[in-house]
mmCIF file with all atom_site columns, C-alpha atoms in Angstrom:
data_model
loop_
_atom_site.group_PDB
_atom_site.id
_atom_site.type_symbol
_atom_site.label_atom_id
_atom_site.label_alt_id
_atom_site.label_comp_id
_atom_site.label_asym_id
_atom_site.label_entity_id
_atom_site.label_seq_id
_atom_site.pdbx_PDB_ins_code
_atom_site.Cartn_x
_atom_site.Cartn_y
_atom_site.Cartn_z
_atom_site.occupancy
_atom_site.B_iso_or_equiv
_atom_site.pdbx_formal_charge
_atom_site.auth_seq_id
_atom_site.auth_comp_id
_atom_site.auth_asym_id
_atom_site.auth_atom_id
_atom_site.pdbx_PDB_model_num
ATOM 1   C CA . MET B 1 1   ? 20.273  -9.420  -22.040 1.00 83.00 ? 1   MET B CA 1
ATOM 2   C CA . GLN B 1 2   ? 20.557  -13.100 -21.251 1.00 94.00 ? 2   GLN B CA 1
ATOM 3   C CA . ALA B 1 3   ? 19.542  -15.093 -18.195 1.00 96.00 ? 3   ALA B CA 1
ATOM 4   C CA . ARG B 1 4   ? 22.260  -16.804 -16.201 1.00 97.00 ? 4   ARG B CA 1
ATOM 5   C CA . MET B 1 5   ? 20.355  -20.079 -16.455 1.00 97.00 ? 5   MET B CA 1
ATOM 6   C CA . THR B 1 6   ? 16.928  -21.507 -17.094 1.00 95.00 ? 6   THR B CA 1
ATOM 7   C CA . ASN B 1 7   ? 14.513  -20.529 -14.347 1.00 95.00 ? 7   ASN B CA 1
ATOM 8   C CA . PRO B 1 8   ? 15.194  -22.982 -11.480 1.00 96.00 ? 8   PRO B CA 1
ATOM 9   C CA . ALA B 1 9   ? 11.501  -23.738 -11.194 1.00 96.00 ? 9   ALA B CA 1
ATOM 10  C CA . GLN B 1 10  ? 11.668  -25.133 -14.741 1.00 95.00 ? 10  GLN B CA 1
ATOM 11  C CA . VAL B 1 11  ? 14.873  -27.070 -14.159 1.00 97.00 ? 11  VAL B CA 1
ATOM 12  C CA . LEU B 1 12  ? 13.662  -29.212 -11.237 1.00 96.00 ? 12  LEU B CA 1
ATOM 13  C CA . PRO B 1 13  ? 10.786  -31.590 -11.953 1.00 92.00 ? 13  PRO B CA 1
ATOM 14  C CA . GLY B 1 14  ? 7.566   -30.605 -10.215 1.00 96.00 ? 14  GLY B CA 1
ATOM 15  C CA . ALA B 1 15  ? 8.768   -27.245 -8.957  1.00 97.00 ? 15  ALA B CA 1
ATOM 16  C CA . MET B 1 16  ? 6.851   -25.021 -11.410 1.00 95.00 ? 16  MET B CA 1
ATOM 17  C CA . LYS B 1 17  ? 3.672   -27.070 -10.971 1.00 97.00 ? 17  LYS B CA 1
ATOM 18  C CA . ALA B 1 18  ? 3.920   -26.723 -7.172  1.00 97.00 ? 18  ALA B CA 1
ATOM 19  C CA . ILE B 1 19  ? 4.398   -22.969 -7.438  1.00 96.00 ? 19  ILE B CA 1
ATOM 20  C CA . LEU B 1 20  ? 1.485   -22.570 -9.872  1.00 96.00 ? 20  LEU B CA 1
ATOM 21  C CA . ASP B 1 21  ? -0.675  -24.730 -7.563  1.00 97.00 ? 21  ASP B CA 1
ATOM 22  C CA . LEU B 1 22  ? 0.087   -22.288 -4.711  1.00 96.00 ? 22  LEU B CA 1
ATOM 23  C CA . ILE B 1 23  ? -0.995  -19.380 -6.876  1.00 96.00 ? 23  ILE B CA 1
ATOM 24  C CA . GLU B 1 24  ? -4.233  -21.154 -7.746  1.00 97.00 ? 24  GLU B CA 1
ATOM 25  C CA . ALA B 1 25  ? -4.814  -21.840 -4.027  1.00 97.00 ? 25  ALA B CA 1
ATOM 26  C CA . ALA B 1 26  ? -4.275  -18.168 -3.249  1.00 97.00 ? 26  ALA B CA 1
ATOM 27  C CA . LYS B 1 27  ? -6.958  -17.272 -5.784  1.00 97.00 ? 27  LYS B CA 1
ATOM 28  C CA . GLN B 1 28  ? -9.485  -19.376 -3.863  1.00 97.00 ? 28  GLN B CA 1
ATOM 29  C CA . GLY B 1 29  ? -9.533  -17.109 -0.837  1.00 97.00 ? 29  GLY B CA 1
ATOM 30  C CA . GLY B 1 30  ? -12.246 -14.726 -2.019  1.00 98.00 ? 30  GLY B CA 1
ATOM 31  C CA . VAL B 1 31  ? -10.005 -11.704 -2.632  1.00 98.00 ? 31  VAL B CA 1
ATOM 32  C CA . PRO B 1 32  ? -10.744 -9.933  -5.933  1.00 98.00 ? 32  PRO B CA 1
ATOM 33  C CA . GLY B 1 33  ? -8.315  -10.949 -8.663  1.00 97.00 ? 33  GLY B CA 1
ATOM 34  C CA . SER B 1 34  ? -7.526  -7.297  -9.260  1.00 98.00 ? 34  SER B CA 1
ATOM 35  C CA . THR B 1 35  ? -6.359  -6.881  -5.668  1.00 98.00 ? 35  THR B CA 1
ATOM 36  C CA . LEU B 1 36  ? -4.152  -9.988  -5.856  1.00 98.00 ? 36  LEU B CA 1
ATOM 37  C CA . GLU B 1 37  ? -2.644  -8.617  -9.067  1.00 98.00 ? 37  GLU B CA 1
ATOM 38  C CA . LEU B 1 38  ? -1.914  -5.268  -7.412  1.00 98.00 ? 38  LEU B CA 1
ATOM 39  C CA . VAL B 1 39  ? -0.260  -7.071  -4.489  1.00 98.00 ? 39  VAL B CA 1
ATOM 40  C CA . HIS B 1 40  ? 1.839   -9.171  -6.908  1.00 98.00 ? 40  HIS B CA 1
ATOM 41  C CA . LEU B 1 41  ? 2.857   -6.136  -8.925  1.00 98.00 ? 41  LEU B CA 1
ATOM 42  C CA . ARG B 1 42  ? 3.824   -4.029  -5.891  1.00 98.00 ? 42  ARG B CA 1
ATOM 43  C CA . ALA B 1 43  ? 5.952   -6.772  -4.317  1.00 98.00 ? 43  ALA B CA 1
ATOM 44  C CA . SER B 1 44  ? 7.638   -7.357  -7.704  1.00 98.00 ? 44  SER B CA 1
ATOM 45  C CA . GLN B 1 45  ? 8.387   -3.648  -8.048  1.00 98.00 ? 45  GLN B CA 1
ATOM 46  C CA . ILE B 1 46  ? 9.953   -3.558  -4.578  1.00 97.00 ? 46  ILE B CA 1
ATOM 47  C CA . ASN B 1 47  ? 12.108  -6.585  -5.430  1.00 97.00 ? 47  ASN B CA 1
ATOM 48  C CA . GLY B 1 48  ? 13.150  -5.269  -8.825  1.00 95.00 ? 48  GLY B CA 1
ATOM 49  C CA . CYS B 1 49  ? 11.868  -8.318  -10.658 1.00 96.00 ? 49  CYS B CA 1
ATOM 50  C CA . ALA B 1 50  ? 11.524  -7.186  -14.259 1.00 95.00 ? 50  ALA B CA 1
ATOM 51  C CA . PRO B 1 51  ? 9.867   -10.410 -15.556 1.00 95.00 ? 51  PRO B CA 1
ATOM 52  C CA . CYS B 1 52  ? 7.266   -10.303 -12.765 1.00 96.00 ? 52  CYS B CA 1
ATOM 53  C CA . VAL B 1 53  ? 6.529   -6.600  -13.289 1.00 97.00 ? 53  VAL B CA 1
ATOM 54  C CA . PHE B 1 54  ? 6.283   -7.107  -17.050 1.00 96.00 ? 54  PHE B CA 1
ATOM 55  C CA . GLY B 1 55  ? 4.043   -10.182 -16.790 1.00 95.00 ? 55  GLY B CA 1
ATOM 56  C CA . GLY B 1 56  ? 2.192   -8.742  -13.830 1.00 96.00 ? 56  GLY B CA 1
ATOM 57  C CA . ILE B 1 57  ? 1.015   -5.723  -15.772 1.00 97.00 ? 57  ILE B CA 1
ATOM 58  C CA . ALA B 1 58  ? -0.498  -7.860  -18.529 1.00 95.00 ? 58  ALA B CA 1
ATOM 59  C CA . SER B 1 59  ? -2.118  -10.166 -15.985 1.00 96.00 ? 59  SER B CA 1
ATOM 60  C CA . ALA B 1 60  ? -3.424  -7.194  -13.968 1.00 97.00 ? 60  ALA B CA 1
ATOM 61  C CA . ARG B 1 61  ? -5.099  -5.758  -17.054 1.00 97.00 ? 61  ARG B CA 1
ATOM 62  C CA . LYS B 1 62  ? -6.785  -9.113  -17.742 1.00 97.00 ? 62  LYS B CA 1
ATOM 63  C CA . ASN B 1 63  ? -8.046  -9.106  -14.137 1.00 96.00 ? 63  ASN B CA 1
ATOM 64  C CA . GLY B 1 64  ? -9.629  -5.681  -14.292 1.00 96.00 ? 64  GLY B CA 1
ATOM 65  C CA . VAL B 1 65  ? -6.902  -3.420  -12.902 1.00 98.00 ? 65  VAL B CA 1
ATOM 66  C CA . ASP B 1 66  ? -7.349  -0.078  -14.630 1.00 96.00 ? 66  ASP B CA 1
ATOM 67  C CA . GLU B 1 67  ? -4.637  2.086   -16.187 1.00 97.00 ? 67  GLU B CA 1
ATOM 68  C CA . ASP B 1 68  ? -4.763  4.668   -13.378 1.00 98.00 ? 68  ASP B CA 1
ATOM 69  C CA . GLN B 1 69  ? -3.962  1.965   -10.826 1.00 98.00 ? 69  GLN B CA 1
ATOM 70  C CA . LEU B 1 70  ? -1.253  0.421   -13.001 1.00 97.00 ? 70  LEU B CA 1
ATOM 71  C CA . SER B 1 71  ? 0.349   3.812   -13.482 1.00 97.00 ? 71  SER B CA 1
ATOM 72  C CA . THR B 1 72  ? 0.355   4.653   -9.764  1.00 98.00 ? 72  THR B CA 1
ATOM 73  C CA . VAL B 1 73  ? 0.714   1.385   -7.836  1.00 98.00 ? 73  VAL B CA 1
ATOM 74  C CA . ALA B 1 74  ? 4.332   2.267   -6.971  1.00 97.00 ? 74  ALA B CA 1
ATOM 75  C CA . VAL B 1 75  ? 3.023   5.423   -5.284  1.00 98.00 ? 75  VAL B CA 1
ATOM 76  C CA . TRP B 1 76  ? -0.353  4.119   -4.085  1.00 98.00 ? 76  TRP B CA 1
ATOM 77  C CA . ARG B 1 77  ? -0.237  6.117   -0.852  1.00 98.00 ? 77  ARG B CA 1
ATOM 78  C CA . GLU B 1 78  ? -0.278  9.376   -2.830  1.00 98.00 ? 78  GLU B CA 1
ATOM 79  C CA . ALA B 1 79  ? -2.765  8.294   -5.516  1.00 98.00 ? 79  ALA B CA 1
ATOM 80  C CA . PRO B 1 80  ? -6.584  8.510   -5.229  1.00 98.00 ? 80  PRO B CA 1
ATOM 81  C CA . PHE B 1 81  ? -7.269  5.437   -7.332  1.00 98.00 ? 81  PHE B CA 1
ATOM 82  C CA . PHE B 1 82  ? -7.264  2.729   -4.641  1.00 98.00 ? 82  PHE B CA 1
ATOM 83  C CA . SER B 1 83  ? -9.988  1.640   -2.251  1.00 98.00 ? 83  SER B CA 1
ATOM 84  C CA . ASP B 1 84  ? -9.323  1.390   1.487   1.00 98.00 ? 84  ASP B CA 1
ATOM 85  C CA . ALA B 1 85  ? -9.259  -2.392  1.174   1.00 98.00 ? 85  ALA B CA 1
ATOM 86  C CA . GLU B 1 86  ? -6.740  -2.269  -1.671  1.00 98.00 ? 86  GLU B CA 1
ATOM 87  C CA . ARG B 1 87  ? -4.609  0.094   0.354   1.00 98.00 ? 87  ARG B CA 1
ATOM 88  C CA . ALA B 1 88  ? -4.648  -2.296  3.314   1.00 98.00 ? 88  ALA B CA 1
ATOM 89  C CA . ALA B 1 89  ? -3.610  -5.146  1.021   1.00 98.00 ? 89  ALA B CA 1
ATOM 90  C CA . LEU B 1 90  ? -0.808  -3.108  -0.528  1.00 98.00 ? 90  LEU B CA 1
ATOM 91  C CA . ALA B 1 91  ? 0.484   -2.051  2.890   1.00 98.00 ? 91  ALA B CA 1
ATOM 92  C CA . LEU B 1 92  ? 0.518   -5.687  4.006   1.00 98.00 ? 92  LEU B CA 1
ATOM 93  C CA . ALA B 1 93  ? 2.268   -6.721  0.808   1.00 98.00 ? 93  ALA B CA 1
ATOM 94  C CA . GLU B 1 94  ? 4.945   -4.084  1.289   1.00 98.00 ? 94  GLU B CA 1
ATOM 95  C CA . ALA B 1 95  ? 5.547   -4.977  4.928   1.00 98.00 ? 95  ALA B CA 1
ATOM 96  C CA . SER B 1 96  ? 5.715   -8.703  4.230   1.00 98.00 ? 96  SER B CA 1
ATOM 97  C CA . THR B 1 97  ? 8.086   -8.121  1.324   1.00 98.00 ? 97  THR B CA 1
ATOM 98  C CA . ARG B 1 98  ? 10.410  -5.804  3.282   1.00 97.00 ? 98  ARG B CA 1
ATOM 99  C CA . LEU B 1 99  ? 10.802  -8.038  6.332   1.00 96.00 ? 99  LEU B CA 1
ATOM 100 C CA . ALA B 1 100 ? 14.263  -6.792  7.275   1.00 94.00 ? 100 ALA B CA 1
ATOM 101 C CA . ASP B 1 101 ? 13.371  -3.085  7.155   1.00 93.00 ? 101 ASP B CA 1
ATOM 102 C CA . ARG B 1 102 ? 12.169  -2.891  10.751  1.00 93.00 ? 102 ARG B CA 1
ATOM 103 C CA . PRO B 1 103 ? 12.398  -4.884  13.973  1.00 94.00 ? 103 PRO B CA 1
ATOM 104 C CA . ASP B 1 104 ? 8.646   -5.614  13.867  1.00 95.00 ? 104 ASP B CA 1
ATOM 105 C CA . ALA B 1 105 ? 8.497   -6.896  10.277  1.00 94.00 ? 105 ALA B CA 1
ATOM 106 C CA . VAL B 1 106 ? 4.742   -6.590  9.909   1.00 97.00 ? 106 VAL B CA 1
ATOM 107 C CA . PRO B 1 107 ? 3.548   -4.018  12.453  1.00 97.00 ? 107 PRO B CA 1
ATOM 108 C CA . ASP B 1 108 ? 0.258   -4.625  14.250  1.00 98.00 ? 108 ASP B CA 1
ATOM 109 C CA . ALA B 1 109 ? -1.190  -1.444  12.703  1.00 98.00 ? 109 ALA B CA 1
ATOM 110 C CA . VAL B 1 110 ? -0.609  -2.837  9.192   1.00 98.00 ? 110 VAL B CA 1
ATOM 111 C CA . TRP B 1 111 ? -2.028  -6.238  10.095  1.00 98.00 ? 111 TRP B CA 1
ATOM 112 C CA . ASP B 1 112 ? -4.996  -4.796  11.969  1.00 98.00 ? 112 ASP B CA 1
ATOM 113 C CA . GLU B 1 113 ? -5.938  -2.543  9.053   1.00 98.00 ? 113 GLU B CA 1
ATOM 114 C CA . ALA B 1 114 ? -5.815  -5.511  6.658   1.00 98.00 ? 114 ALA B CA 1
ATOM 115 C CA . ALA B 1 115 ? -7.878  -7.580  9.110   1.00 98.00 ? 115 ALA B CA 1
ATOM 116 C CA . ARG B 1 116 ? -10.456 -4.804  9.202   1.00 98.00 ? 116 ARG B CA 1
ATOM 117 C CA . HIS B 1 117 ? -11.076 -5.347  5.484   1.00 98.00 ? 117 HIS B CA 1
ATOM 118 C CA . TYR B 1 118 ? -10.407 -9.058  5.028   1.00 98.00 ? 118 TYR B CA 1
ATOM 119 C CA . ASP B 1 119 ? -11.421 -12.169 6.923   1.00 98.00 ? 119 ASP B CA 1
ATOM 120 C CA . GLU B 1 120 ? -8.981  -14.979 7.789   1.00 98.00 ? 120 GLU B CA 1
ATOM 121 C CA . LYS B 1 121 ? -9.418  -16.817 4.479   1.00 98.00 ? 121 LYS B CA 1
ATOM 122 C CA . GLU B 1 122 ? -8.883  -13.577 2.523   1.00 98.00 ? 122 GLU B CA 1
ATOM 123 C CA . LEU B 1 123 ? -5.850  -12.682 4.598   1.00 98.00 ? 123 LEU B CA 1
ATOM 124 C CA . ALA B 1 124 ? -4.457  -16.141 3.911   1.00 98.00 ? 124 ALA B CA 1
ATOM 125 C CA . SER B 1 125 ? -4.965  -15.475 0.221   1.00 98.00 ? 125 SER B CA 1
ATOM 126 C CA . ILE B 1 126 ? -3.072  -12.182 0.319   1.00 98.00 ? 126 ILE B CA 1
ATOM 127 C CA . VAL B 1 127 ? -0.253  -13.513 2.465   1.00 98.00 ? 127 VAL B CA 1
ATOM 128 C CA . LEU B 1 128 ? 0.135   -16.575 0.228   1.00 98.00 ? 128 LEU B CA 1
ATOM 129 C CA . MET B 1 129 ? 0.152   -14.419 -2.938  1.00 98.00 ? 129 MET B CA 1
ATOM 130 C CA . VAL B 1 130 ? 2.844   -12.156 -1.444  1.00 98.00 ? 130 VAL B CA 1
ATOM 131 C CA . ALA B 1 131 ? 4.909   -15.197 -0.425  1.00 98.00 ? 131 ALA B CA 1
ATOM 132 C CA . VAL B 1 132 ? 4.694   -16.833 -3.857  1.00 98.00 ? 132 VAL B CA 1
ATOM 133 C CA . THR B 1 133 ? 5.458   -13.521 -5.535  1.00 98.00 ? 133 THR B CA 1
ATOM 134 C CA . ASN B 1 134 ? 8.556   -13.101 -3.387  1.00 98.00 ? 134 ASN B CA 1
ATOM 135 C CA . LEU B 1 135 ? 9.612   -16.652 -4.305  1.00 98.00 ? 135 LEU B CA 1
ATOM 136 C CA . PHE B 1 136 ? 9.251   -15.937 -8.019  1.00 96.00 ? 136 PHE B CA 1
ATOM 137 C CA . ASN B 1 137 ? 11.020  -12.566 -7.580  1.00 97.00 ? 137 ASN B CA 1
ATOM 138 C CA . ARG B 1 138 ? 14.005  -14.242 -5.916  1.00 97.00 ? 138 ARG B CA 1
ATOM 139 C CA . LEU B 1 139 ? 14.227  -16.985 -8.533  1.00 97.00 ? 139 LEU B CA 1
ATOM 140 C CA . ASN B 1 140 ? 14.096  -14.447 -11.344 1.00 96.00 ? 140 ASN B CA 1
ATOM 141 C CA . ALA B 1 141 ? 16.355  -11.806 -9.884  1.00 96.00 ? 141 ALA B CA 1
ATOM 142 C CA . THR B 1 142 ? 19.033  -14.302 -8.792  1.00 96.00 ? 142 THR B CA 1
ATOM 143 C CA . THR B 1 143 ? 19.210  -15.895 -12.242 1.00 97.00 ? 143 THR B CA 1
ATOM 144 C CA . ARG B 1 144 ? 18.628  -12.619 -14.101 1.00 96.00 ? 144 ARG B CA 1
ATOM 145 C CA . GLN B 1 145 ? 15.576  -13.782 -15.984 1.00 95.00 ? 145 GLN B CA 1
ATOM 146 C CA . VAL B 1 146 ? 14.665  -11.411 -18.815 1.00 95.00 ? 146 VAL B CA 1
ATOM 147 C CA . ALA B 1 147 ? 11.386  -9.511  -18.937 1.00 93.00 ? 147 ALA B CA 1
ATOM 148 C CA . GLY B 1 148 ? 9.248   -10.830 -21.750 1.00 88.00 ? 148 GLY B CA 1
ATOM 149 C CA . GLY B 1 149 ? 11.135  -14.120 -21.845 1.00 70.00 ? 149 GLY B CA 1
ATOM 150 C CA . THR B 1 150 ? 9.483   -17.515 -21.863 1.00 60.00 ? 150 THR B CA 1
ATOM 151 C CA . TRP B 1 151 ? 8.654   -19.430 -18.740 1.00 51.00 ? 151 TRP B CA 1
#
């Protein structure tokens, strides 16, 4: 396998730094790193981004996500390994990744459940992590970046 081109975020000066700065900002919201990693991994699975899934698994392990969660994040609704707060974050990540799947992209029920577990700063962290993940997924999928490749 070979990428179509170098990752666009590496081609344009300042782009990668700006994206990485957004990720660092998202980590400042008070949400556990393990939850942010689960959100990143689930959005990347939905978008079929092999490099983000590959890298996301390694990063998730470093941030305390256990093997049961890693093995079942794609089917989190049917798995007993996630807290109610993690479930709310995953539901929000899925809805905000699949915006075109329904007329009300992020239903009030999904948002309200997330808001029951997270304050405004934490919600901002989750939403920003999902947005940056979707950006990376689109860059990687469009240019066919290879899992395990260099950034």
